[in-house]
Amino acid sequence: MKAFKFLIGYIGFLLLVSCSTDNPVTIPFENPEVILSIPENFPEVNNAFYANAPTQYGVSLGKKLFFDKRFSTDNTISCASCHIPSNAFADNKPQAIGVEGRIGLRNVPPIQNLAFMRFYNWDGSKLELENQPLVPIITHEEMDSSILEVMGKLKEDSEIVEMFSKAFGDDEITPYRIYASLAQYEYTLISSNSVYDQVIRNDGVSFTESEAQGYETFQQKCASCHSTELFTDQSYRNIGFPINTDSNEAGRARVTGNMEDYMSFRVPSLRNVEFTAPYGSFGQFATLKDVLDYFDEGVLFSENLDDTFKSNGNRIALSDAEKENLIAFMKTLSDSKFVQD
Amino acid sequence: MKNFKNILLLFTFSIAMLSCSDSDDAPVANDVTLKFLNTFGDETIVLGDATSSTATENTSSEGQVHHFAEVKYVISNIRLIQVDGTEIPYNINDLDNGATVVNLSNPSSLNYVLNTIPSGEYNQIKFGLGVRSNLNTLDQVSFPSFYALAGENDTEMHWEWGTGYRFTKIEGFYDTDDKTLSIHTGSTVEGTIDDESTYTQGVDAYREIALDLPTNATVGSSAPTITIKADFDMLLSGATNTIILGEGNATPSIHTAANMVLFVDNLGGNGTSDTTGMFSIESVEN
């Protein structure tokens, strides 16, 4: 792939040379790859990342576009209207709110550590970040626009056009360039500086008594699913949360058509969970305490309820002290620097 | 590349024209009209809302009454096959010029004209119900007309979350108390476009249909009309599945891949033992 790109570059160069007689020589553009600081204990980045590795100007273009309200049909909503930086790029609404106050199907997930994910969205409907942006752009309840409409608006903006040139070598605005730059920006959104991370890295920080006990309970009762440094094993499970009765919802089965996946959702990362209330695929729970109370009282039974629950009387029993400590621990996953940037 | 192909095509055509222009004056090509006749059995479907007295009522093999308020489906990848087996593809990689949305509430959409089909005797037609995965990406830049046609407010054939087209959209009512039925189908296949080995998840709802013509379509001096019947009685009482709407068998609202294949296989065939689904040839007029 790399070699192929090189070849294209080479042919481009030949063309330039061969017709440069009366044209001024074009200066080859420089756009270095961004060096991301990825903690050693994080999983490997995914394959799509390598095909679209973040570059300096790609990322700055992507960031600019992420905050650009012209992506919505009436210029009122940007990606960042739903994915709010101070909420770890989630928001505080039960379900997403798009143009004209339209209410979407699902809760807005945070955008963090996506370079390490193999699936996107609650149901894993997308496998590559570059394939994701078209969904909010065209969805009636989100931005309700179209890619030609967006391209038309961007073309009018000479500053943006200039940024495309810097990022891609010429000023053509294409759908792929839009998606790729957005993805490049998202790849750089890495959250790895929480109190938890500092404790794990022995950065001279330690857990409080309560956090330490919460961490222990977490490892016993939660880490089978909320595992790895991403706090998700990226599997799909039905854990008996209250059901979204909208006929467009089927959980993972919406994609696979397999009824064994009915109302199963991707295990969410719990990083920065303090900032992303309410919780659940359509915001069923207002607080972390509500989630834990629900686990303790018992979840909805169904044929495909996850075994962890099925074999424990459809619940995760938790004492009041355990709940308190678990919440204290989950708050150590807050990355104050990440939500400020 | 495209241009080159076009020029080549034009060139080939002109040679073909020249070489036979003095023997007889039969044209080298002519139009073929595909006419879609949408029925319950032998009765042409009349749409209607919940309380309509004019809507065509159908009863499934399991005794479930139902009628429709809205029926739409996408036809693409059309190929006409000559008696010697030569396959003539009709803009199969160009949704703007080779695909259409049949919409029962829009009479003009029931006729789809295939332009400049080479003269000859044809005895089979193949087409797709839906859109092949490699073209099913809502690519507005490559196919702006089809994108617009499918996306119109009264058509709504974009499956936004799947970034593909809806292949069928059926809205209606069932049982004597007229409960709502709403069946949408589409593909959820994910992977790198044009590389099937990377399609690691999802359901392919595209179906290939192959229909033998009862009499040959003679293209040339005549411009035949092929009437294709789509019998929606098969929706619930199909060759592959017998479906009862409601608890237990299939939910009456299919808006996701869950349970969808039951309906897809009935409408478009299961791709193996059944390659006609609800379609058959009603007539060929030369």
XYZ file of C-alpha atoms in Angstrom:
627
model
C 0.000 0.000 0.000
C 2.739 2.383 1.056
C 4.730 1.443 -2.032
C 1.681 2.036 -4.150
C 1.261 5.509 -2.726
C 4.872 6.179 -3.419
C 4.370 5.162 -7.025
C 1.471 7.564 -7.391
C 3.659 10.277 -5.940
C 6.391 9.381 -8.365
C 4.128 9.458 -11.398
C 2.756 12.760 -10.160
C 6.296 14.042 -9.945
C 7.110 12.887 -13.478
C 4.033 14.652 -14.752
C 5.090 17.798 -12.973
C 8.541 17.622 -14.453
C 7.347 16.851 -17.930
C 5.042 19.827 -18.167
C 6.982 22.299 -16.095
C 8.379 24.209 -19.082
C 6.180 27.234 -18.740
C 4.573 26.527 -15.353
C 6.263 27.730 -12.205
C 7.744 24.752 -10.361
C 5.331 23.499 -7.718
C 6.985 23.159 -4.367
C 6.501 19.618 -3.032
C 4.236 19.861 -0.042
C 5.416 18.880 3.370
C 3.063 17.322 5.825
C 4.781 15.228 8.468
C 3.023 12.384 10.241
C 1.990 13.188 13.778
C 3.807 11.172 16.402
C 1.199 10.010 18.879
C 2.227 9.151 22.391
C 0.659 5.769 22.902
C 1.112 4.147 26.309
C 2.876 0.799 26.199
C 0.077 -1.039 27.974
C -2.516 -0.044 25.353
C -3.580 -2.533 22.655
C -2.271 -2.341 19.069
C -3.818 0.326 16.855
C -6.215 -1.039 14.213
C -5.412 -1.627 10.537
C -7.407 1.312 9.171
C -5.194 3.620 11.203
C -2.110 2.613 9.192
C -3.841 3.361 5.903
C -4.751 6.849 7.135
C -2.101 7.740 9.686
C -2.607 11.230 11.147
C -0.538 13.991 9.556
C 0.013 17.473 10.868
C -2.290 19.200 8.386
C -4.699 16.302 8.108
C -5.371 16.546 11.816
C -5.740 20.319 11.865
C -8.163 20.121 8.947
C -10.090 17.293 10.648
C -10.330 19.289 13.848
C -11.584 22.328 11.969
C -14.234 20.239 10.214
C -15.274 18.535 13.445
C -16.345 21.907 14.816
C -17.908 23.142 11.555
C -21.680 23.656 11.724
C -21.984 23.741 7.938
C -22.038 19.939 8.101
C -25.711 20.205 9.047
C -28.370 21.201 6.554
C -29.293 24.395 8.435
C -25.767 25.203 9.696
C -26.755 24.740 13.336
C -24.997 21.511 14.344
C -21.397 20.353 14.145
C -19.947 17.014 15.174
C -18.871 18.777 18.352
C -22.450 19.830 19.169
C -23.101 16.219 20.138
C -19.526 15.172 20.832
C -18.660 17.928 23.312
C -14.964 18.087 24.280
C -15.634 18.859 27.963
C -17.813 15.730 28.130
C -15.057 13.540 26.722
C -16.731 14.157 23.359
C -20.087 12.793 24.521
C -22.936 14.908 25.862
C -25.369 14.821 28.784
C -28.568 14.017 26.930
C -30.272 10.621 27.077
C -30.509 10.442 23.271
C -28.759 12.540 20.650
C -30.419 15.804 19.592
C -29.923 16.863 15.983
C -31.223 19.619 13.714
C -34.542 21.218 14.680
C -34.384 19.434 18.017
C -34.970 16.015 16.443
C -34.327 13.161 18.844
C -32.141 10.287 17.664
C -32.217 6.600 18.487
C -29.229 6.340 20.776
C -27.043 7.950 23.419
C -23.968 9.837 22.197
C -20.812 7.825 22.951
C -17.545 9.541 23.875
C -14.878 9.823 21.178
C -11.680 8.592 22.729
C -9.058 5.945 22.019
C -10.784 5.054 18.755
C -7.477 4.196 17.070
C -7.513 1.034 19.161
C -11.081 -0.037 18.450
C -12.086 -2.666 15.922
C -15.773 -1.702 15.855
C -17.627 1.580 16.032
C -21.046 2.555 17.366
C -23.145 0.787 19.973
C -23.776 -2.077 17.568
C -20.398 -2.155 15.805
C -22.047 -1.282 12.498
C -18.872 0.355 11.186
C -15.441 -1.237 11.109
C -13.408 1.704 9.889
C -13.548 5.207 11.264
C -13.309 6.609 7.736
C -16.689 5.018 6.919
C -18.458 6.573 9.883
C -18.868 10.353 9.214
C -21.381 9.957 6.386
C -23.881 8.503 8.873
C -24.408 11.650 11.000
C -24.142 13.893 7.924
C -27.143 12.287 6.218
C -29.202 11.026 9.145
C -32.515 12.871 9.361
C -32.348 13.119 13.172
C -28.720 14.266 13.157
C -27.364 16.680 10.510
C -29.849 15.879 7.718
C -27.477 17.050 4.984
C -25.656 15.298 2.134
C -22.011 15.056 1.204
C -22.475 17.184 -1.934
C -24.216 19.848 0.118
C -21.321 19.855 2.589
C -18.690 19.916 -0.172
C -20.526 22.799 -1.817
C -20.377 24.857 1.357
C -16.730 24.056 2.062
C -15.663 25.011 -1.467
C -16.853 28.555 -0.829
C -14.473 28.945 2.095
C -10.982 29.837 0.911
C -9.437 29.177 4.312
C -10.790 25.607 4.299
C -9.706 25.089 0.681
C -6.212 26.150 1.674
C -6.267 23.619 4.493
C -7.189 20.838 2.054
C -4.195 21.841 -0.053
C -1.868 21.634 2.895
C -3.266 18.305 4.031
C -3.536 16.535 0.682
C -1.255 18.366 -1.733
C -3.950 20.005 -3.834
C -7.138 21.907 -3.177
C -9.625 19.324 -4.343
C -12.334 18.631 -1.785
C -13.467 15.023 -1.992
C -15.694 12.951 0.293
C -12.789 10.683 1.180
C -10.585 13.613 2.161
C -13.328 14.902 4.431
C -13.797 11.501 6.084
C -10.074 10.805 6.288
C -9.201 14.096 7.945
C -12.030 13.737 10.462
C -10.770 10.245 11.254
C -7.185 11.476 11.564
C -8.276 14.035 14.127
C -10.253 11.396 16.013
C -7.262 9.042 16.036
C -5.339 11.672 17.989
C -7.961 11.787 20.754
C -6.208 9.487 23.173
C -7.130 9.508 26.831
C -4.417 7.932 28.952
C -3.666 10.362 31.753
C -6.240 9.591 34.395
C -5.401 9.037 38.048
C -5.771 5.330 37.301
C -3.104 5.560 34.579
C -0.761 7.418 36.882
C -1.224 4.778 39.566
C -0.603 1.955 37.103
C 2.497 3.709 35.736
C 3.815 4.357 39.242
C 3.870 8.081 38.631
C 3.984 8.776 42.368
C 0.194 8.752 42.631
C -1.787 6.225 44.621
C -5.443 5.263 45.053
C -7.360 6.332 48.144
C -8.574 3.510 50.376
C -12.018 3.621 48.780
C -10.675 3.720 45.207
C -8.389 0.780 45.940
C -11.273 -1.299 47.257
C -13.383 -0.250 44.290
C -10.608 -1.406 41.958
C -10.597 -4.785 43.657
C -14.354 -5.226 43.326
C -14.091 -4.052 39.743
C -11.571 -6.739 38.914
C -13.788 -9.381 40.456
C -17.170 -8.339 39.115
C -16.705 -6.083 36.120
C -13.367 -6.707 34.420
C -14.516 -9.830 32.610
C -16.203 -7.421 30.171
C -14.712 -4.014 30.922
C -11.214 -5.355 30.328
C -7.909 -4.134 28.874
C -6.675 -0.588 29.247
C -9.641 0.518 27.133
C -12.001 -0.936 29.744
C -13.863 -2.865 27.085
C -13.206 -6.257 25.545
C -15.111 -5.020 22.470
C -17.557 -7.896 22.643
C -21.332 -7.576 22.275
C -23.497 -8.605 25.160
C -27.052 -8.409 26.309
C -26.910 -7.458 29.979
C -30.620 -6.924 30.455
C -30.772 -3.139 30.551
C -34.278 -1.663 30.053
C -35.164 -2.043 26.365
C -35.493 0.697 23.789
C -38.821 -0.139 22.157
C -38.121 1.900 19.011
C -38.454 -0.548 16.114
C -35.132 0.661 14.728
C -33.329 -0.804 17.716
C -32.186 -4.411 17.788
C -28.717 -3.931 19.259
C -25.991 -5.871 17.485
C -28.682 -7.881 15.663
C -29.500 -4.746 13.686
C -26.251 -5.446 11.834
C -25.836 -9.206 11.962
C -29.462 -10.228 11.601
C -28.670 -12.896 14.160
C -31.297 -13.091 16.903
C -28.641 -14.320 19.336
C -27.313 -10.755 19.162
C -30.696 -9.194 19.884
C -30.299 -6.163 22.180
C -26.616 -6.910 22.656
C -24.386 -3.855 22.706
C -20.678 -3.253 22.506
C -19.246 -3.204 26.023
C -18.648 0.533 26.526
C -15.293 1.854 27.655
C -15.587 3.302 31.142
C -12.856 5.872 30.664
C -14.131 9.365 31.506
C -17.462 7.807 32.436
C -17.849 10.560 35.055
C -18.406 13.053 32.233
C -20.761 11.056 30.013
C -23.977 10.678 32.024
C -26.686 9.540 31.414
C -25.783 5.908 30.779
C -26.965 3.032 28.615
C -27.644 2.852 24.881
C -30.482 5.363 25.141
C -29.633 7.000 28.424
C -31.720 4.774 30.693
C -29.710 5.651 33.823
C -29.148 9.156 35.140
C -26.200 8.311 37.393
C -23.542 5.681 37.972
C -25.332 4.844 41.220
C -28.479 4.061 39.216
C -26.533 1.619 37.030
C -25.090 -0.172 40.041
C -28.446 -0.282 41.856
C -29.928 -1.845 38.746
C -27.193 -4.509 38.569
C -27.807 -5.272 42.228
C -31.603 -5.432 42.037
C -31.589 -7.632 38.961
C -31.635 -7.092 35.213
C -34.191 -8.132 32.572
C -34.075 -11.794 31.731
C -33.980 -12.944 28.113
C -32.825 -16.027 26.212
C -29.544 -14.392 25.256
C -28.850 -12.643 28.549
C -25.107 -12.830 29.212
C -24.013 -15.868 31.237
C -22.358 -13.712 33.885
C -25.834 -12.578 34.835
C -27.759 -15.752 34.031
C -25.616 -17.866 36.318
C -25.934 -15.341 39.151
C -29.689 -14.981 39.426
C -29.740 -12.310 36.685
C -27.841 -9.839 38.831
C -24.517 -8.631 40.128
C -24.964 -8.423 43.860
C -23.311 -5.309 45.308
C -23.317 -3.966 48.863
C -23.721 -0.238 49.482
C -20.039 0.018 50.364
C -19.067 -1.812 47.166
C -21.163 0.560 45.100
C -19.611 3.584 46.721
C -16.114 2.246 46.193
C -16.809 1.216 42.602
C -17.982 4.731 41.824
C -14.881 6.168 43.476
C -12.777 3.853 41.322
C -14.615 4.686 38.099
C -13.924 8.357 38.774
C -10.193 7.623 38.778
C -10.684 6.968 35.060
C -11.386 10.671 34.533
C -8.722 12.370 32.457
C -8.989 16.055 33.312
C -6.399 17.014 30.722
C -8.283 15.172 27.971
C -11.546 16.986 28.637
C -9.793 20.362 28.683
C -7.971 20.050 25.374
C -10.898 5.364 -18.770
C -14.648 5.854 -18.983
C -14.157 8.092 -21.964
C -11.963 5.603 -23.657
C -14.595 2.905 -23.206
C -17.251 5.185 -24.583
C -15.189 6.003 -27.614
C -14.480 2.349 -28.175
C -18.154 1.583 -27.843
C -19.074 4.320 -30.256
C -16.477 3.103 -32.674
C -17.728 -0.464 -32.468
C -21.240 0.751 -32.975
C -20.370 2.778 -36.036
C -18.639 -0.190 -37.605
C -21.627 -2.340 -36.810
C -23.891 0.305 -38.359
C -21.838 0.575 -41.480
C -21.503 -3.121 -42.002
C -25.190 -3.862 -42.047
C -26.707 -0.651 -43.236
C -27.047 -1.657 -46.862
C -28.488 -5.168 -46.411
C -31.742 -4.209 -44.658
C -32.951 -1.253 -42.699
C -33.646 -2.970 -39.386
C -32.112 -0.821 -36.663
C -29.074 -2.145 -34.854
C -30.660 -1.438 -31.538
C -33.914 -0.510 -29.951
C -35.524 0.132 -26.588
C -36.868 -2.475 -24.239
C -39.457 -1.439 -21.683
C -39.712 -3.241 -18.386
C -43.197 -2.908 -17.006
C -43.732 -3.808 -13.373
C -47.099 -5.257 -12.493
C -47.536 -5.428 -8.735
C -50.140 -7.837 -7.485
C -51.584 -10.013 -4.795
C -52.012 -13.153 -6.884
C -53.807 -11.971 -10.009
C -55.149 -8.770 -8.543
C -53.237 -5.547 -9.157
C -52.463 -3.871 -5.847
C -54.352 -0.720 -4.956
C -52.766 1.082 -2.015
C -54.721 2.566 0.840
C -54.481 3.786 4.417
C -55.687 1.888 7.498
C -59.388 2.515 6.949
C -59.362 2.511 3.143
C -62.241 0.695 1.474
C -60.559 0.628 -1.935
C -57.206 -0.896 -0.970
C -56.613 -4.438 -2.203
C -56.925 -6.834 0.704
C -54.893 -10.034 0.733
C -55.038 -13.070 2.981
C -51.876 -15.054 3.700
C -51.727 -18.842 3.622
C -51.972 -18.690 7.413
C -55.156 -16.636 7.205
C -53.699 -13.243 8.076
C -55.395 -10.384 6.205
C -53.258 -7.437 5.173
C -53.079 -4.499 2.794
C -50.449 -1.929 1.880
C -50.195 1.860 2.031
C -46.763 2.080 0.454
C -44.600 -0.275 -1.631
C -41.183 0.547 -3.090
C -38.287 -1.522 -4.301
C -34.976 -1.051 -6.081
C -34.114 -2.824 -9.340
C -30.521 -2.773 -10.605
C -27.891 -4.879 -12.383
C -30.196 -5.595 -15.328
C -28.973 -8.055 -17.968
C -30.757 -9.315 -21.061
C -29.723 -12.692 -22.400
C -29.817 -13.603 -26.081
C -30.862 -17.015 -27.325
C -27.221 -17.939 -27.935
C -26.394 -17.126 -24.330
C -24.767 -13.744 -24.943
C -25.406 -11.535 -21.956
C -26.087 -7.837 -22.590
C -25.500 -5.903 -19.369
C -27.413 -2.661 -19.007
C -25.285 -0.011 -17.244
C -24.780 -2.467 -14.439
C -22.079 -0.391 -12.759
C -23.893 2.906 -13.146
C -26.787 3.399 -10.755
C -27.739 6.682 -12.416
C -28.424 4.971 -15.730
C -28.977 1.381 -14.759
C -31.031 1.306 -11.577
C -34.485 2.475 -10.589
C -36.919 2.674 -7.724
C -40.299 1.127 -8.456
C -42.816 3.070 -6.388
C -46.425 1.917 -6.510
C -47.749 5.380 -5.797
C -45.863 6.812 -8.768
C -47.291 5.339 -12.024
C -44.408 6.526 -14.206
C -41.974 4.527 -12.084
C -43.736 1.297 -13.080
C -42.194 1.488 -16.551
C -38.438 1.433 -16.886
C -37.036 1.920 -20.381
C -33.748 0.293 -21.337
C -32.245 2.328 -24.163
C -30.324 1.057 -27.211
C -30.396 -2.633 -26.556
C -28.600 -4.425 -29.441
C -30.921 -6.065 -31.940
C -31.495 -9.749 -31.424
C -33.609 -12.468 -29.950
C -33.737 -12.545 -26.166
C -35.082 -15.358 -24.029
C -34.042 -14.463 -20.487
C -33.738 -11.471 -18.189
C -31.687 -11.173 -15.037
C -31.758 -8.353 -12.553
C -31.127 -7.621 -8.926
C -33.613 -6.791 -6.209
C -31.586 -4.199 -4.321
C -28.042 -3.016 -4.984
C -24.827 -5.058 -5.072
C -22.631 -4.396 -2.051
C -19.816 -2.755 -4.020
C -22.242 -0.084 -5.290
C -24.328 0.131 -2.142
C -22.457 2.982 -0.482
C -24.725 6.003 -0.942
C -22.054 7.461 -3.216
C -23.713 10.747 -4.083
C -20.712 12.021 -6.032
C -20.670 9.094 -8.489
C -24.435 8.629 -8.795
C -26.150 11.917 -7.932
C -29.364 11.144 -9.832
C -30.017 7.790 -8.266
C -29.058 9.179 -4.856
C -31.597 11.960 -5.311
C -34.278 9.662 -6.716
C -33.924 7.269 -3.789
C -33.658 10.008 -1.203
C -36.684 12.102 -2.097
C -38.964 12.893 0.803
C -41.760 10.748 -0.565
C -39.406 7.900 -1.438
C -37.084 7.564 1.581
C -34.934 4.775 0.228
C -31.726 5.781 2.035
C -30.807 3.450 4.858
C -28.803 6.084 6.656
C -27.205 4.149 9.504
C -26.110 1.410 7.117
C -24.860 3.969 4.554
C -26.668 2.016 1.853
C -29.985 2.011 0.036
C -33.186 0.504 1.287
C -33.945 -2.312 -1.126
C -37.621 -2.631 -0.296
C -39.923 -0.513 1.809
C -43.385 -1.791 2.538
C -45.828 -0.025 4.838
C -49.262 -1.359 5.552
C -51.743 -2.929 7.937
C -52.569 -6.445 9.060
C -55.188 -8.423 10.952
C -58.766 -7.309 11.205
C -57.858 -4.521 13.622
C -55.415 -3.006 11.085
C -52.230 -3.076 13.130
C -49.249 -1.423 11.451
C -46.780 -3.459 9.431
C -43.556 -1.833 8.287
C -40.941 -3.874 6.485
C -37.671 -2.361 5.298
C -34.838 -4.379 3.843
C -31.259 -3.481 2.980
C -27.710 -4.753 3.340
C -25.517 -4.257 6.384
C -22.369 -5.784 4.919
C -19.168 -4.062 6.076
C -15.690 -4.217 4.660
C -13.508 -2.697 1.988
C -15.497 -1.930 -1.142
C -14.742 -4.285 -4.038
C -12.983 -6.784 -1.826
C -15.442 -9.438 -0.738
C -12.842 -11.209 1.362
C -13.023 -8.272 3.757
C -16.801 -8.495 4.213
C -16.591 -9.782 7.740
C -19.975 -8.870 9.111
C -23.512 -8.094 8.160
C -26.324 -9.361 5.999
C -26.404 -9.135 2.214
C -30.018 -8.466 1.286
C -29.291 -8.129 -2.448
C -30.929 -10.885 -4.483
C -30.276 -12.019 -8.054
C -33.398 -12.762 -10.050
C -33.355 -14.839 -13.264
C -36.520 -15.149 -15.332
C -37.030 -17.082 -18.565
C -39.170 -15.303 -21.121
C -42.198 -17.350 -22.260
C -41.789 -15.928 -25.780
C -38.636 -14.387 -27.164
C -38.294 -10.638 -27.055
C -37.307 -9.547 -30.553
C -35.300 -6.364 -30.320
C -34.597 -4.452 -33.519
C -37.534 -3.727 -35.737
C -39.637 -3.807 -32.630
C -39.158 -2.346 -29.176
C -40.526 -5.011 -26.873
C -42.254 -4.541 -23.552
C -41.550 -7.170 -20.945
C -44.127 -7.199 -18.194
C -42.670 -8.419 -14.918
C -45.101 -9.444 -12.270
C -44.198 -8.909 -8.627
C -46.614 -10.954 -6.551
C -46.599 -9.572 -3.022
C -48.692 -12.462 -1.799
C -45.244 -14.055 -1.475
C -44.252 -11.591 1.242
C -45.903 -13.711 3.923
C -46.557 -16.893 1.936
C -43.315 -17.298 0.033
C -41.431 -20.197 -1.459
C -38.912 -20.121 1.392
C -40.807 -18.943 4.467
C -44.340 -18.919 5.781
C -44.576 -15.895 8.007
C -47.113 -14.984 10.654
C -46.805 -11.380 11.751
C -46.893 -10.828 15.486
C -45.337 -12.495 18.497
C -43.177 -15.522 17.965
C -42.615 -15.692 14.217
C -41.734 -12.287 12.830
C -42.287 -8.855 14.219
C -44.410 -6.644 11.968
C -41.752 -3.913 12.112
C -38.592 -4.865 10.304
C -36.245 -1.901 10.377
C -33.020 -3.744 11.078
C -31.289 -6.874 9.873
C -32.965 -8.845 12.662
C -35.578 -11.170 11.152
C -35.178 -9.338 7.844
C -33.867 -12.284 5.857
C -37.182 -14.133 6.209
C -38.783 -11.423 4.109
C -35.821 -10.917 1.787
C -35.827 -14.604 0.852
C -39.541 -14.550 0.142
C -39.364 -11.428 -2.036
C -36.094 -12.065 -3.831
C -35.519 -15.787 -3.453
C -32.967 -17.487 -1.231
C -30.296 -17.342 -3.914
C -29.960 -21.127 -4.235
C -33.113 -23.180 -4.765
C -35.229 -20.110 -5.545
C -33.934 -17.455 -7.963
C -37.244 -15.858 -8.820
C -38.722 -14.858 -5.468
C -41.968 -12.988 -6.044
C -41.145 -12.235 -9.685
C -42.406 -13.892 -12.853
C -42.878 -12.862 -16.470
C -46.462 -11.912 -17.202
C -46.007 -11.254 -20.906
C -43.649 -10.224 -23.683
C -45.035 -7.891 -26.354
C -42.968 -7.407 -29.466
